[in-house]
Short mmCIF file of C-alpha atoms in Angstrom, two decimals:
data_model
loop_
_atom_site.label_atom_id
_atom_site.label_comp_id
_atom_site.label_asym_id
_atom_site.label_seq_id
_atom_site.Cartn_x
_atom_site.Cartn_y
_atom_site.Cartn_z
CA MET A 18 1.86 -7.20 3.40
CA SER A 19 3.56 -9.93 5.12
CA SER A 20 1.78 -11.80 7.86
CA SER A 21 2.08 -10.45 11.38
CA SER A 22 4.61 -11.96 13.79
CA ILE A 23 4.15 -12.03 17.55
CA ASN A 24 6.99 -10.94 19.84
CA HIS A 25 7.16 -10.60 23.62
CA LEU A 26 8.72 -7.59 25.26
CA SER A 27 11.70 -8.24 27.57
CA GLN A 28 11.46 -7.66 31.32
CA PRO A 29 12.48 -4.08 32.18
CA CYS A 30 15.56 -3.32 34.22
CA ILE A 31 14.52 -1.21 37.23
CA TYR A 32 17.14 0.93 38.95
CA GLY A 33 16.37 2.08 42.45
CA GLN A 34 17.67 5.06 44.45
CA PHE A 35 21.39 4.84 45.32
CA VAL A 36 22.65 5.14 48.95
CA SER A 37 26.05 6.46 47.99
CA SER A 38 27.23 8.10 44.84
CA TYR A 39 30.04 6.89 42.66
CA PRO A 40 32.51 9.76 43.54
CA GLU A 41 32.02 9.10 47.28
CA ARG A 42 32.83 5.42 46.96
CA LYS A 43 35.85 6.16 44.79
CA SER A 44 37.16 8.73 47.32
CA ARG A 45 36.79 6.24 50.17
CA PHE A 46 38.56 3.57 48.16
CA MET A 47 41.47 5.89 47.27
CA LYS A 48 41.91 6.89 50.93
CA TRP A 49 42.29 3.24 51.83
CA LEU A 50 44.93 2.80 49.10
CA SER A 51 46.79 5.90 50.32
CA LYS A 52 47.09 4.37 53.80
CA LEU A 53 48.28 1.12 52.29
CA PHE A 54 51.05 2.82 50.27
CA LYS A 55 52.13 4.95 53.26
CA GLY A 56 52.56 1.88 55.36
CA GLY A 57 54.60 0.21 52.62
CA SER A 58 56.95 3.18 52.31
CA ASN A 59 57.63 3.22 56.07
CA THR A 60 58.58 -0.41 56.00
CA ASN A 61 60.90 0.18 53.13
CA ARG A 62 62.56 3.07 54.96
CA GLY A 63 63.33 0.84 57.93
CA THR A 64 64.96 -1.95 56.00
CA THR A 65 67.40 0.09 53.91
CA SER A 66 70.86 0.98 55.19
CA GLY A 67 73.01 3.97 54.48
CA PRO A 68 72.27 7.67 54.34
CA PRO A 69 68.71 8.75 53.90
CA GLN A 70 67.62 9.20 50.30
CA ALA A 71 66.68 12.59 49.08
CA GLN A 72 62.93 12.99 48.33
CA PRO A 73 61.90 14.39 44.93
CA GLN A 74 61.17 18.09 44.87
CA PHE A 75 58.12 19.38 42.89
CA LEU A 76 59.08 22.82 41.67
CA GLY A 77 56.34 23.27 39.10
CA ASP A 78 55.06 21.77 35.92
CA GLU A 79 58.17 22.84 34.00
CA SER A 80 60.74 21.20 36.39
CA MET A 81 59.37 17.92 37.63
CA VAL A 82 62.01 15.48 38.84
CA TRP A 83 61.24 11.76 38.72
CA ARG A 84 63.52 9.54 40.76
CA ALA A 85 63.62 5.83 40.05
CA PRO A 86 62.83 3.84 43.22
CA VAL A 87 65.49 1.74 44.85
CA ARG A 88 64.34 -1.86 44.57
CA SER A 89 65.06 -3.97 47.64
CA LEU A 90 65.42 -7.71 47.78
CA ASP A 91 61.92 -8.27 49.13
CA ASP A 92 60.11 -6.25 46.44
CA ARG A 93 58.57 -9.42 45.01
CA SER A 94 57.20 -10.59 48.33
CA ARG A 95 55.86 -7.11 49.16
CA ALA A 96 54.06 -6.91 45.79
CA ASN A 97 52.42 -10.27 46.43
CA LYS A 98 51.30 -9.10 49.86
CA GLU A 99 49.88 -5.88 48.45
CA LYS A 100 48.01 -7.87 45.75
CA GLU A 101 46.49 -10.15 48.37
CA GLU A 102 45.48 -7.21 50.58
CA LEU A 103 43.90 -5.40 47.58
CA ASP A 104 41.91 -8.49 46.57
CA ARG A 105 40.73 -8.87 50.16
CA ALA A 106 39.62 -5.22 50.27
CA ILE A 107 37.64 -5.53 47.03
CA ALA A 108 35.92 -8.68 48.27
CA LEU A 109 34.95 -6.97 51.56
CA SER A 110 33.58 -3.97 49.68
CA LEU A 111 31.44 -6.13 47.44
CA ALA A 112 30.21 -8.13 50.42
CA GLU A 113 28.99 -4.94 52.08
CA ASP A 114 26.95 -4.13 48.95
CA LEU A 115 25.37 -7.54 48.97
CA LYS A 116 24.11 -6.98 52.53
CA ARG A 117 22.10 -3.90 51.48
CA PRO A 118 18.34 -4.22 50.80
CA GLN A 119 17.29 -5.14 47.24
CA GLY A 120 16.68 -2.07 45.09
CA TYR A 121 19.11 0.15 47.05
CA ARG A 122 22.35 -1.42 45.96
CA TRP A 123 24.89 0.44 43.90
CA ARG A 124 24.70 -1.11 40.47
CA THR A 125 27.03 -0.04 37.73
CA ASP A 126 28.60 -1.80 34.82
CA ASN A 127 32.14 -0.45 35.39
CA ASP A 128 32.77 -1.58 39.00
CA GLY A 129 34.78 -4.56 37.81
CA ASP A 130 36.70 -2.43 35.33
CA LEU A 131 37.72 0.05 38.04
CA ALA A 132 38.97 -2.67 40.38
CA ARG A 133 40.90 -4.41 37.65
CA SER A 134 42.51 -1.16 36.46
CA LEU A 135 43.71 -0.34 40.02
CA HIS A 136 44.95 -3.87 40.55
CA ASP A 137 46.81 -3.95 37.26
CA GLY A 138 48.34 -0.53 37.94
CA LEU A 139 50.22 -1.91 40.97
CA ASN A 140 51.96 -4.49 38.83
CA GLN A 141 53.08 -2.11 36.07
CA PRO A 142 56.81 -1.10 35.99
CA TYR A 143 57.57 2.39 37.24
CA LEU A 144 58.47 4.62 34.29
CA PRO A 145 61.34 7.08 34.86
CA TYR A 146 59.60 9.71 32.72
CA ALA A 147 56.16 10.44 31.34
CA PRO A 148 55.54 9.88 27.60
CA ARG A 149 55.65 13.01 25.48
CA GLU A 150 52.48 12.28 23.47
CA SER A 151 49.65 10.32 25.08
CA ALA A 152 46.36 10.13 23.11
CA PRO A 153 43.28 9.64 25.27
CA GLN A 154 41.88 6.12 25.02
CA PRO A 155 38.10 5.78 24.50
CA TYR A 156 36.16 4.15 27.28
CA TYR A 157 33.22 1.88 26.59
CA ALA A 158 31.08 0.80 29.50
CA ARG A 159 29.77 -2.73 29.51
CA GLY A 160 26.18 -1.48 29.79
CA HIS A 161 26.46 0.90 26.81
CA ARG A 162 23.12 0.71 24.89
CA VAL A 163 21.72 2.94 22.11
CA CYS A 164 17.97 3.30 21.58
CA GLY A 165 16.82 1.92 18.24
CA GLY A 166 14.14 4.62 18.02
CA CYS A 167 15.75 7.95 18.95
CA HIS A 168 19.36 6.67 18.59
CA ARG A 169 20.33 8.15 21.95
CA GLU A 170 22.12 6.38 24.76
CA ILE A 171 19.90 4.50 27.19
CA GLY A 172 20.82 5.45 30.76
CA SER A 173 19.36 4.13 33.97
CA GLY A 174 15.71 3.20 33.98
CA ASN A 175 13.36 0.94 32.03
CA TYR A 176 14.16 -0.25 28.56
CA LEU A 177 12.79 -2.78 26.08
CA GLY A 178 14.72 -5.33 24.13
CA CYS A 179 13.43 -6.96 20.95
CA MET A 180 14.56 -7.70 17.40
CA GLY A 181 18.16 -7.46 18.54
CA LYS A 182 17.77 -3.80 19.56
CA PHE A 183 17.05 -1.79 22.70
CA PHE A 184 14.41 0.94 23.02
CA HIS A 185 13.21 3.51 25.48
CA PRO A 186 9.64 2.48 26.34
CA ASP A 187 8.33 5.67 24.71
CA CYS A 188 10.39 5.07 21.54
CA PHE A 189 8.95 1.64 20.75
CA ARG A 190 6.06 2.90 18.61
CA CYS A 191 3.49 1.69 16.07
CA HIS A 192 4.43 2.53 12.48
CA ALA A 193 0.78 3.34 11.65
CA CYS A 194 -0.60 5.44 14.51
CA ARG A 195 2.82 6.51 15.95
CA TYR A 196 1.69 5.77 19.52
CA PRO A 197 3.88 3.65 21.87
CA ILE A 198 3.28 -0.09 21.91
CA THR A 199 2.50 -1.16 25.47
CA GLU A 200 0.94 -4.57 24.80
CA PHE A 201 2.86 -7.81 25.25
CA GLU A 202 2.18 -8.76 21.61
CA PHE A 203 2.64 -6.74 18.47
CA SER A 204 2.70 -7.25 14.69
CA LEU A 205 5.83 -7.03 12.57
CA SER A 206 5.77 -6.38 8.83
CA ARG A 207 8.74 -5.44 6.64
CA GLY A 208 10.77 -4.47 9.67
CA ASN A 209 8.08 -2.13 11.03
CA THR A 210 6.20 -2.68 14.28
CA TYR A 211 2.44 -2.22 14.63
CA HIS A 212 -0.26 -2.57 17.19
CA LYS A 213 -2.19 -5.73 16.38
CA SER A 214 -5.35 -3.66 15.99
CA CYS A 215 -3.62 -1.17 13.65
CA PHE A 216 -2.17 -3.96 11.53
CA LYS A 217 -5.59 -5.59 11.22
CA GLU A 218 -7.10 -2.26 10.25
CA MET A 219 -4.52 -1.93 7.47
CA THR A 220 -4.58 -5.44 6.03
CA HIS A 221 -7.87 -7.14 6.91
CA PRO A 222 -10.58 -6.25 4.34
CA LYS A 223 -13.78 -4.64 5.58
CA CYS A 224 -17.23 -5.23 4.19
CA GLU A 225 -18.48 -2.17 2.30
CA VAL A 226 -22.05 -3.02 3.26
CA CYS A 227 -21.97 -3.64 7.02
CA HIS A 228 -18.53 -1.98 7.55
CA GLN A 229 -17.32 -4.89 9.71
CA PHE A 230 -14.21 -7.01 9.21
CA ILE A 231 -15.05 -9.76 6.73
CA PRO A 232 -15.11 -13.00 8.75
CA THR A 233 -13.07 -16.08 7.94
CA ASN A 234 -14.62 -19.27 6.66
CA GLY A 235 -14.34 -22.78 8.13
CA ALA A 236 -10.83 -23.18 6.69
CA GLY A 237 -9.62 -19.98 8.38
CA LEU A 238 -9.48 -18.02 5.11
CA ILE A 239 -10.98 -14.60 4.41
CA GLU A 240 -13.78 -15.13 1.89
CA TYR A 241 -15.69 -12.25 0.35
CA ARG A 242 -17.62 -11.25 -2.76
CA CYS A 243 -16.42 -8.52 -5.10
CA HIS A 244 -18.39 -6.78 -7.84
CA PRO A 245 -16.53 -7.23 -11.16
CA PHE A 246 -16.95 -3.59 -12.18
CA TRP A 247 -17.40 -1.51 -9.03
CA SER A 248 -15.00 -3.65 -6.92
CA GLN A 249 -17.43 -3.48 -4.00
CA LYS A 250 -16.24 -5.99 -1.38
CA TYR A 251 -18.85 -7.50 0.91
CA CYS A 252 -19.60 -10.49 3.11
CA PRO A 253 -21.03 -13.51 1.25
CA SER A 254 -24.02 -13.50 3.60
CA HIS A 255 -25.35 -10.27 2.04
CA ASP A 256 -26.20 -12.17 -1.13
CA TYR A 257 -28.86 -14.06 0.83
CA ASP A 258 -30.10 -11.62 3.44
CA GLU A 259 -32.50 -8.75 2.78
CA THR A 260 -29.82 -6.24 1.76
CA ALA A 261 -31.20 -4.03 -1.03
CA ARG A 262 -29.48 -3.99 -4.42
CA CYS A 263 -29.78 -1.14 -6.93
CA CYS A 264 -31.84 -2.28 -9.92
CA SER A 265 -29.66 -0.14 -12.19
CA CYS A 266 -26.00 -0.40 -11.15
CA GLU A 267 -26.33 -3.61 -9.05
CA ARG A 268 -24.46 -2.21 -6.06
CA LEU A 269 -25.56 -3.32 -2.60
CA GLU A 270 -27.01 -0.84 -0.16
CA SER A 271 -24.60 0.31 2.55
CA ARG A 272 -25.68 0.47 6.17
CA ASN A 273 -25.11 4.22 6.36
CA VAL A 274 -26.79 5.12 3.01
CA ARG A 275 -30.41 4.30 2.24
CA TYR A 276 -31.68 3.53 -1.27
CA ILE A 277 -34.96 4.81 -2.69
CA SER A 278 -37.72 2.22 -2.92
CA LEU A 279 -39.64 2.34 -6.23
CA GLY A 280 -42.63 0.58 -4.69
CA ASP A 281 -42.55 -2.51 -6.94
CA GLY A 282 -39.77 -4.45 -5.19
CA ARG A 283 -36.99 -2.45 -6.82
CA SER A 284 -34.56 -0.05 -5.17
CA LEU A 285 -32.49 2.75 -6.68
CA CYS A 286 -29.22 4.16 -5.34
CA LEU A 287 -28.82 7.91 -4.97
CA GLU A 288 -26.38 8.22 -7.88
CA CYS A 289 -28.73 6.49 -10.30
CA MET A 290 -31.64 8.50 -8.89
CA GLU A 291 -30.03 11.76 -10.01
CA THR A 292 -30.79 11.11 -13.71
CA ALA A 293 -33.71 8.68 -13.37
CA ILE A 294 -36.62 9.14 -15.82
CA MET A 295 -39.93 8.74 -14.01
CA ASP A 296 -42.79 9.36 -16.49
CA THR A 297 -43.62 9.13 -20.20
CA GLY A 298 -43.47 12.88 -20.76
CA ASP A 299 -39.91 13.13 -19.40
CA CYS A 300 -38.80 10.29 -21.66
CA GLN A 301 -40.09 11.77 -24.94
CA PRO A 302 -37.01 13.98 -25.68
CA LEU A 303 -34.69 11.01 -25.15
CA TYR A 304 -36.85 8.81 -27.37
CA HIS A 305 -36.78 11.32 -30.23
CA SER A 306 -33.01 11.81 -29.93
CA ILE A 307 -32.47 8.06 -30.36
CA ARG A 308 -34.74 8.03 -33.42
CA ASP A 309 -32.53 10.80 -34.80
CA TYR A 310 -29.51 8.62 -34.01
CA TYR A 311 -30.98 5.83 -36.17
CA GLU A 312 -31.66 8.29 -38.97
CA GLY A 313 -28.04 9.40 -38.82
CA MET A 314 -27.03 5.77 -39.28
CA ASN A 315 -29.23 5.59 -42.45
CA MET A 316 -31.72 3.44 -40.55
CA LYS A 317 -34.69 5.81 -40.41
CA ILE A 318 -37.91 4.52 -38.83
CA ASP A 319 -40.82 6.00 -40.79
CA GLN A 320 -43.72 4.83 -38.62
CA GLN A 321 -44.69 6.77 -35.55
CA ILE A 322 -44.38 4.11 -32.86
CA PRO A 323 -45.83 5.01 -29.44
CA MET A 324 -43.44 4.84 -26.48
CA LEU A 325 -44.73 4.39 -22.94
CA LEU A 326 -43.02 4.31 -19.53
CA VAL A 327 -44.69 1.65 -17.40
CA GLU A 328 -44.50 0.03 -14.00
CA ARG A 329 -43.00 -3.37 -13.39
CA HIS A 330 -46.24 -5.32 -13.13
CA ALA A 331 -47.66 -3.64 -16.25
CA LEU A 332 -44.58 -4.66 -18.24
CA ASN A 333 -44.81 -8.26 -17.02
CA GLU A 334 -48.48 -8.40 -18.00
CA ALA A 335 -47.64 -7.11 -21.47
CA ILE A 336 -44.98 -9.81 -21.86
CA GLU A 337 -47.53 -12.50 -21.05
CA GLY A 338 -49.87 -11.18 -23.76
CA GLU A 339 -47.12 -11.09 -26.37
CA LYS A 340 -47.00 -14.11 -28.69
CA ASN A 341 -43.53 -13.47 -30.06
CA GLY A 342 -40.34 -12.40 -28.36
CA PHE A 343 -37.45 -13.83 -26.39
CA HIS A 344 -36.78 -12.80 -22.81
CA HIS A 345 -34.05 -14.43 -20.77
CA MET A 346 -33.40 -11.85 -18.10
CA PRO A 347 -34.99 -12.24 -14.65
CA GLU A 348 -35.80 -8.52 -14.83
CA THR A 349 -37.24 -7.51 -18.23
CA ARG A 350 -36.78 -3.78 -18.68
CA GLY A 351 -38.09 -3.18 -22.21
CA LEU A 352 -40.48 -4.66 -24.79
CA CYS A 353 -41.20 -4.11 -28.48
CA LEU A 354 -44.92 -4.83 -28.54
CA SER A 355 -46.55 -6.28 -31.66
CA GLU A 356 -49.99 -7.19 -30.32
CA GLU A 357 -52.92 -4.96 -29.46
CA GLN A 358 -53.15 -4.48 -25.72
CA THR A 359 -54.29 -2.05 -23.05
CA VAL A 360 -51.29 -0.87 -21.04
CA SER A 361 -51.24 1.31 -17.94
CA SER A 362 -48.64 4.03 -18.50
CA ILE A 363 -47.21 6.57 -16.03
CA LEU A 364 -48.48 10.10 -16.68
CA LYS A 365 -47.36 11.99 -13.55
CA ARG A 366 -43.84 11.91 -12.23
CA PRO A 367 -43.76 10.61 -8.62
CA ARG A 368 -41.80 12.49 -5.98
CA VAL A 369 -39.54 11.21 -3.25
CA GLY A 370 -41.20 10.92 0.15
CA GLY A 371 -39.13 9.45 2.96
CA GLN A 372 -37.41 6.37 1.53
CA GLY A 373 -39.95 5.81 -1.27
CA LEU A 374 -41.91 7.48 -4.07
CA ILE A 375 -45.34 9.03 -3.68
CA GLY A 376 -47.81 10.83 -5.91
CA MET A 377 -47.58 8.57 -8.98
CA ARG A 378 -50.52 8.73 -11.42
CA THR A 379 -51.13 6.15 -14.15
CA HIS A 380 -53.46 6.05 -17.13
CA PRO A 381 -54.71 2.96 -19.05
CA GLN A 382 -54.03 3.30 -22.78
CA LYS A 383 -55.43 1.16 -25.59
CA LEU A 384 -52.73 0.25 -28.13
CA ILE A 385 -53.96 -0.45 -31.66
CA ARG A 386 -51.77 -2.21 -34.15
CA LYS A 387 -51.21 -0.08 -37.26
CA CYS A 388 -48.06 -1.86 -38.45
CA GLU A 389 -45.73 -4.67 -37.43
CA VAL A 390 -44.97 -2.81 -34.19
CA THR A 391 -47.67 -1.67 -31.78
CA ALA A 392 -45.62 0.19 -29.14
CA ILE A 393 -42.36 0.26 -27.23
CA LEU A 394 -42.57 -0.16 -23.46
CA VAL A 395 -39.76 0.74 -21.04
CA LEU A 396 -39.58 0.27 -17.29
CA TYR A 397 -39.76 3.54 -15.36
CA GLY A 398 -37.30 4.75 -12.71
CA LEU A 399 -34.04 3.95 -14.54
CA PRO A 400 -31.17 6.41 -15.21
CA ARG A 401 -31.13 8.27 -18.49
CA LEU A 402 -28.28 6.28 -20.05
CA LEU A 403 -29.81 2.93 -19.16
CA THR A 404 -33.22 4.05 -20.39
CA GLY A 405 -31.62 5.20 -23.65
CA ALA A 406 -29.78 1.89 -24.10
CA ILE A 407 -33.07 0.01 -23.65
CA LEU A 408 -34.80 2.28 -26.16
CA ALA A 409 -31.97 1.77 -28.69
CA HIS A 410 -32.28 -2.01 -28.25
CA GLU A 411 -36.09 -2.05 -28.66
CA LEU A 412 -36.01 0.34 -31.63
CA MET A 413 -33.68 -2.10 -33.39
CA HIS A 414 -36.30 -4.82 -32.88
CA ALA A 415 -38.85 -2.44 -34.47
CA TRP A 416 -36.53 -1.62 -37.40
CA LEU A 417 -35.92 -5.33 -38.14
CA ARG A 418 -39.64 -6.10 -38.14
CA LEU A 419 -40.52 -3.11 -40.31
CA ARG A 420 -37.75 -4.06 -42.78
CA GLY A 421 -38.97 -7.63 -43.19
CA PHE A 422 -36.38 -9.53 -41.10
CA ARG A 423 -38.40 -12.63 -40.27
CA ASN A 424 -37.88 -15.71 -38.12
CA LEU A 425 -34.43 -14.80 -36.80
CA ASN A 426 -33.08 -17.00 -34.05
CA PRO A 427 -32.66 -15.30 -30.63
CA GLU A 428 -28.83 -15.17 -30.82
CA VAL A 429 -28.92 -13.22 -34.11
CA GLU A 430 -31.79 -10.85 -33.32
CA GLU A 431 -30.89 -10.09 -29.70
CA GLY A 432 -27.19 -9.91 -30.59
CA ILE A 433 -27.59 -7.25 -33.29
CA CYS A 434 -30.00 -5.27 -31.06
CA GLN A 435 -27.37 -5.26 -28.29
CA VAL A 436 -24.81 -3.95 -30.80
CA LEU A 437 -27.02 -0.90 -31.48
CA ALA A 438 -27.51 -0.30 -27.76
CA ASN A 439 -23.74 -0.47 -27.23
CA LEU A 440 -23.05 1.88 -30.14
CA TRP A 441 -25.44 4.46 -28.72
CA LEU A 442 -23.80 4.24 -25.27
CA GLU A 443 -20.39 4.74 -26.86
CA SER A 444 -21.66 7.89 -28.58
CA GLU A 445 -22.85 9.22 -25.19
CA VAL A 446 -19.95 8.20 -22.98
CA MET A 447 -17.17 8.71 -25.55
CA PRO A 448 -18.58 11.27 -28.03
CA SER A 449 -15.18 11.86 -29.64
CA THR A 450 -15.16 8.30 -30.93
CA SER A 451 -16.77 8.16 -34.36
CA ILE A 452 -19.11 5.24 -34.85
CA ALA A 453 -20.18 6.30 -38.35
CA SER A 454 -17.44 4.17 -39.88
CA SER A 455 -19.49 1.09 -39.09
CA SER A 456 -22.16 2.27 -41.53
CA SER A 457 -21.85 2.29 -45.30
CA SER A 458 -22.46 6.05 -45.43
CA SER A 459 -21.24 8.48 -42.80
CA SER A 460 -23.45 11.15 -41.39
CA SER A 461 -22.97 13.37 -38.38
CA SER A 462 -26.57 14.42 -37.82
CA TRP A 463 -26.96 11.87 -35.01
CA SER A 464 -23.77 13.06 -33.33
CA SER A 465 -25.00 16.58 -32.60
CA SER A 466 -28.17 15.32 -30.93
CA SER A 467 -26.29 12.87 -28.72
CA LYS A 468 -23.77 15.42 -27.44
CA LYS A 469 -26.21 17.87 -25.91
CA GLY A 470 -25.14 18.81 -22.42
CA ALA A 471 -22.00 17.79 -20.58
CA LYS A 472 -22.32 14.70 -18.39
CA SER A 473 -20.99 14.38 -14.88
CA PRO A 474 -18.23 11.87 -14.08
CA VAL A 475 -20.81 9.83 -12.14
CA GLU A 476 -23.07 9.53 -15.19
CA ASN A 477 -20.15 8.65 -17.45
CA LYS A 478 -19.12 5.94 -15.01
CA LEU A 479 -22.66 4.54 -15.11
CA GLY A 480 -22.51 4.49 -18.91
CA GLU A 481 -19.25 2.54 -18.78
CA PHE A 482 -20.91 0.05 -16.44
CA PHE A 483 -23.86 -0.48 -18.79
CA MET A 484 -21.40 -1.12 -21.64
CA HIS A 485 -19.55 -3.55 -19.38
CA GLN A 486 -22.84 -5.35 -18.71
CA ILE A 487 -23.50 -5.78 -22.44
CA ALA A 488 -19.98 -7.00 -23.20
CA HIS A 489 -19.84 -9.53 -20.33
CA ASP A 490 -23.38 -10.87 -20.41
CA ALA A 491 -23.24 -14.62 -19.79
CA SER A 492 -26.47 -15.59 -21.59
CA PRO A 493 -26.20 -17.33 -24.99
CA ALA A 494 -28.66 -14.96 -26.70
CA TYR A 495 -27.75 -11.54 -25.29
CA GLY A 496 -24.10 -12.18 -24.36
CA GLY A 497 -22.98 -14.70 -26.96
CA GLY A 498 -25.15 -13.09 -29.63
CA PHE A 499 -23.66 -9.64 -28.94
CA ARG A 500 -20.07 -10.86 -29.14
CA ALA A 501 -20.72 -12.62 -32.47
CA ALA A 502 -22.61 -9.64 -33.90
CA ASN A 503 -20.01 -7.14 -32.69
CA ALA A 504 -17.18 -9.12 -34.29
CA ALA A 505 -19.07 -9.20 -37.61
CA VAL A 506 -19.81 -5.46 -37.51
CA LYS A 507 -16.17 -4.61 -36.75
CA LYS A 508 -15.01 -6.78 -39.64
CA TYR A 509 -17.61 -6.03 -42.33
CA GLY A 510 -19.43 -2.92 -41.11
CA LEU A 511 -23.02 -2.58 -39.92
CA ARG A 512 -24.65 -2.29 -43.37
CA ARG A 513 -23.00 -5.39 -44.89
CA THR A 514 -23.70 -7.37 -41.72
CA LEU A 515 -27.41 -6.49 -41.87
CA ASP A 516 -27.60 -7.42 -45.56
CA HIS A 517 -26.01 -10.80 -44.83
CA ILE A 518 -28.45 -11.42 -41.96
CA LYS A 519 -31.43 -10.65 -44.22
CA MET A 520 -30.25 -13.08 -46.88
CA THR A 521 -29.00 -15.95 -44.70
CA GLY A 522 -30.40 -15.37 -41.24
CA TYR A 523 -26.87 -15.58 -39.74
CA PHE A 524 -23.85 -13.36 -39.11
CA PRO A 525 -21.12 -13.27 -41.75
CA ILE A 526 -18.01 -15.20 -40.75
#
C-alpha cells in the first residue's frame, strides 16, 4: 500500500441561534418597499395634468388588464432617487446586523442575491403583458455543499473540508474500522482515509513471536527475519535471545504457545509432538517398513542390524567413539555405527508433564560387531517422517558398507544417502508419484507398506519441509552432494548411478 499522508481537518463553521427568521426579515423589507412605491405614486399623481387616469380593474385570473404606465419627464431622476434610497436601506439593514452579538447574527449565503434581485427589478422595463410560457429557473445558493460521504446536502452546522470535498463530521470515516475520524491527522492510501492506528495495523508487519510491531533499524527501515519455508516473520533480536526453537521444524516459539522441553536442551512444537517417536519399541514398525522399502528397490539388506533410539548425549558419545564417519551438522540426529560400543537406549516412552517429559527409562546395551555395521542409532523425540528420513539415510550407509563401497569421499557418500532419504519422503508425502522408475527393475512391494494410513495435512506439510531442508542444504557434503547425486539419478537411474560410483568412486556426468 502506498505510504500514509497526513492531512489536517479544516476549522468547523458554527452556526448559532437566529434572532429573527428569514420570512420575518423579508416581510419587513417588503413593507418598507411598499411604502416607498406608494409615496412615489402620490408624487406622480400630483405632477400630471388632465383628467384622472382610470386604475386597472382586476376581475379574475381570466380577465386581467395591464395598463402601460404614463412616463413623465422626471422618470429618470425619480429612478435614480429610488436606487439611492434602496441602497441606503440595504446598508442600514446590514449595519444593524453587525451590531448584534457574535453568534446571534443572521448568516445566510443568499442575502446579497436577494438585495441584488430587488434592486435589479426596479430598473427592468415594465412589460405590457406576461409571457405565455415561463420555465422556472433553478436557484443555486452560494453555500451549496454536498457531503462526500452520504452525498446529501450539508445544511447549517459543523462540517469538515479536506481533499477538495466537504463532509458531515460523522461521515468522515476510516475505511478499515468504519468509525468516524476525529483526530487532527489521518492516513490516506489509494483515495481511502484511515485512522493512523488502523493503517499501521494493516501495513506494519508484526512479529509472530512476541506479537509486537517489528521495530525499525537505525536507518528507519523495517528489518525482520523470515523463515524460508514457513514464512514466519520475527524480530532479529529473537535469533540471539533465549527464544526456543523447535528441533524438528525450526520454527520459533510464540509467546502464547509453549513448546515441550525434551530435557536435553531441545524443544518440540506441538505439531511435531503429535507424531513424535519416543522409544525404541515404538520405532520398530517404522524401521521394518523402511527395510521393506529398500527391498522393493532391489536393495535388500540381509543382515539383521540393531536399531536403537537414544538420547542426545548418548548419540554424541557414540560419535566420539566412532573412527569413521563424516558429520557436519551442529545437531547430529543419526549414526550408522561400525565399532563395538555400549549405548544407553530408551526402553520406556516418557510422558508429558507440565512443559517437559517425565518417566523416561533407559537401558545400557552392549553392541557387538558381527558385520561391517554394528547398529543404527537415531535421536529420540522426532516426528515420524523425520525419524523415517534419518533411518533411510543411515540404512543407505549400511547398504554401501555391506556391498563393498569403500573409501568414498563425503560428497559422494552423504549425497547418495540423502537421495534415498528424499525418495522415501516423496513416497510418504506424494504416494501417487512412482519412484520405481529410478531403479533398474520396478517393484511395488515397498509402495504398499509406505501408504498405510492417511496422513493429516499437518504431517504432510512437515514432510514437505524435510524435503525442502534436503534440497536447500548449504553444506558441501550434504547439500552439494545431494544435488549432484540427484541429478545423476534423474539422468541415469539409481542402479546405473550406484554401479558407476562403485567402479569410479564418483557420480556419472
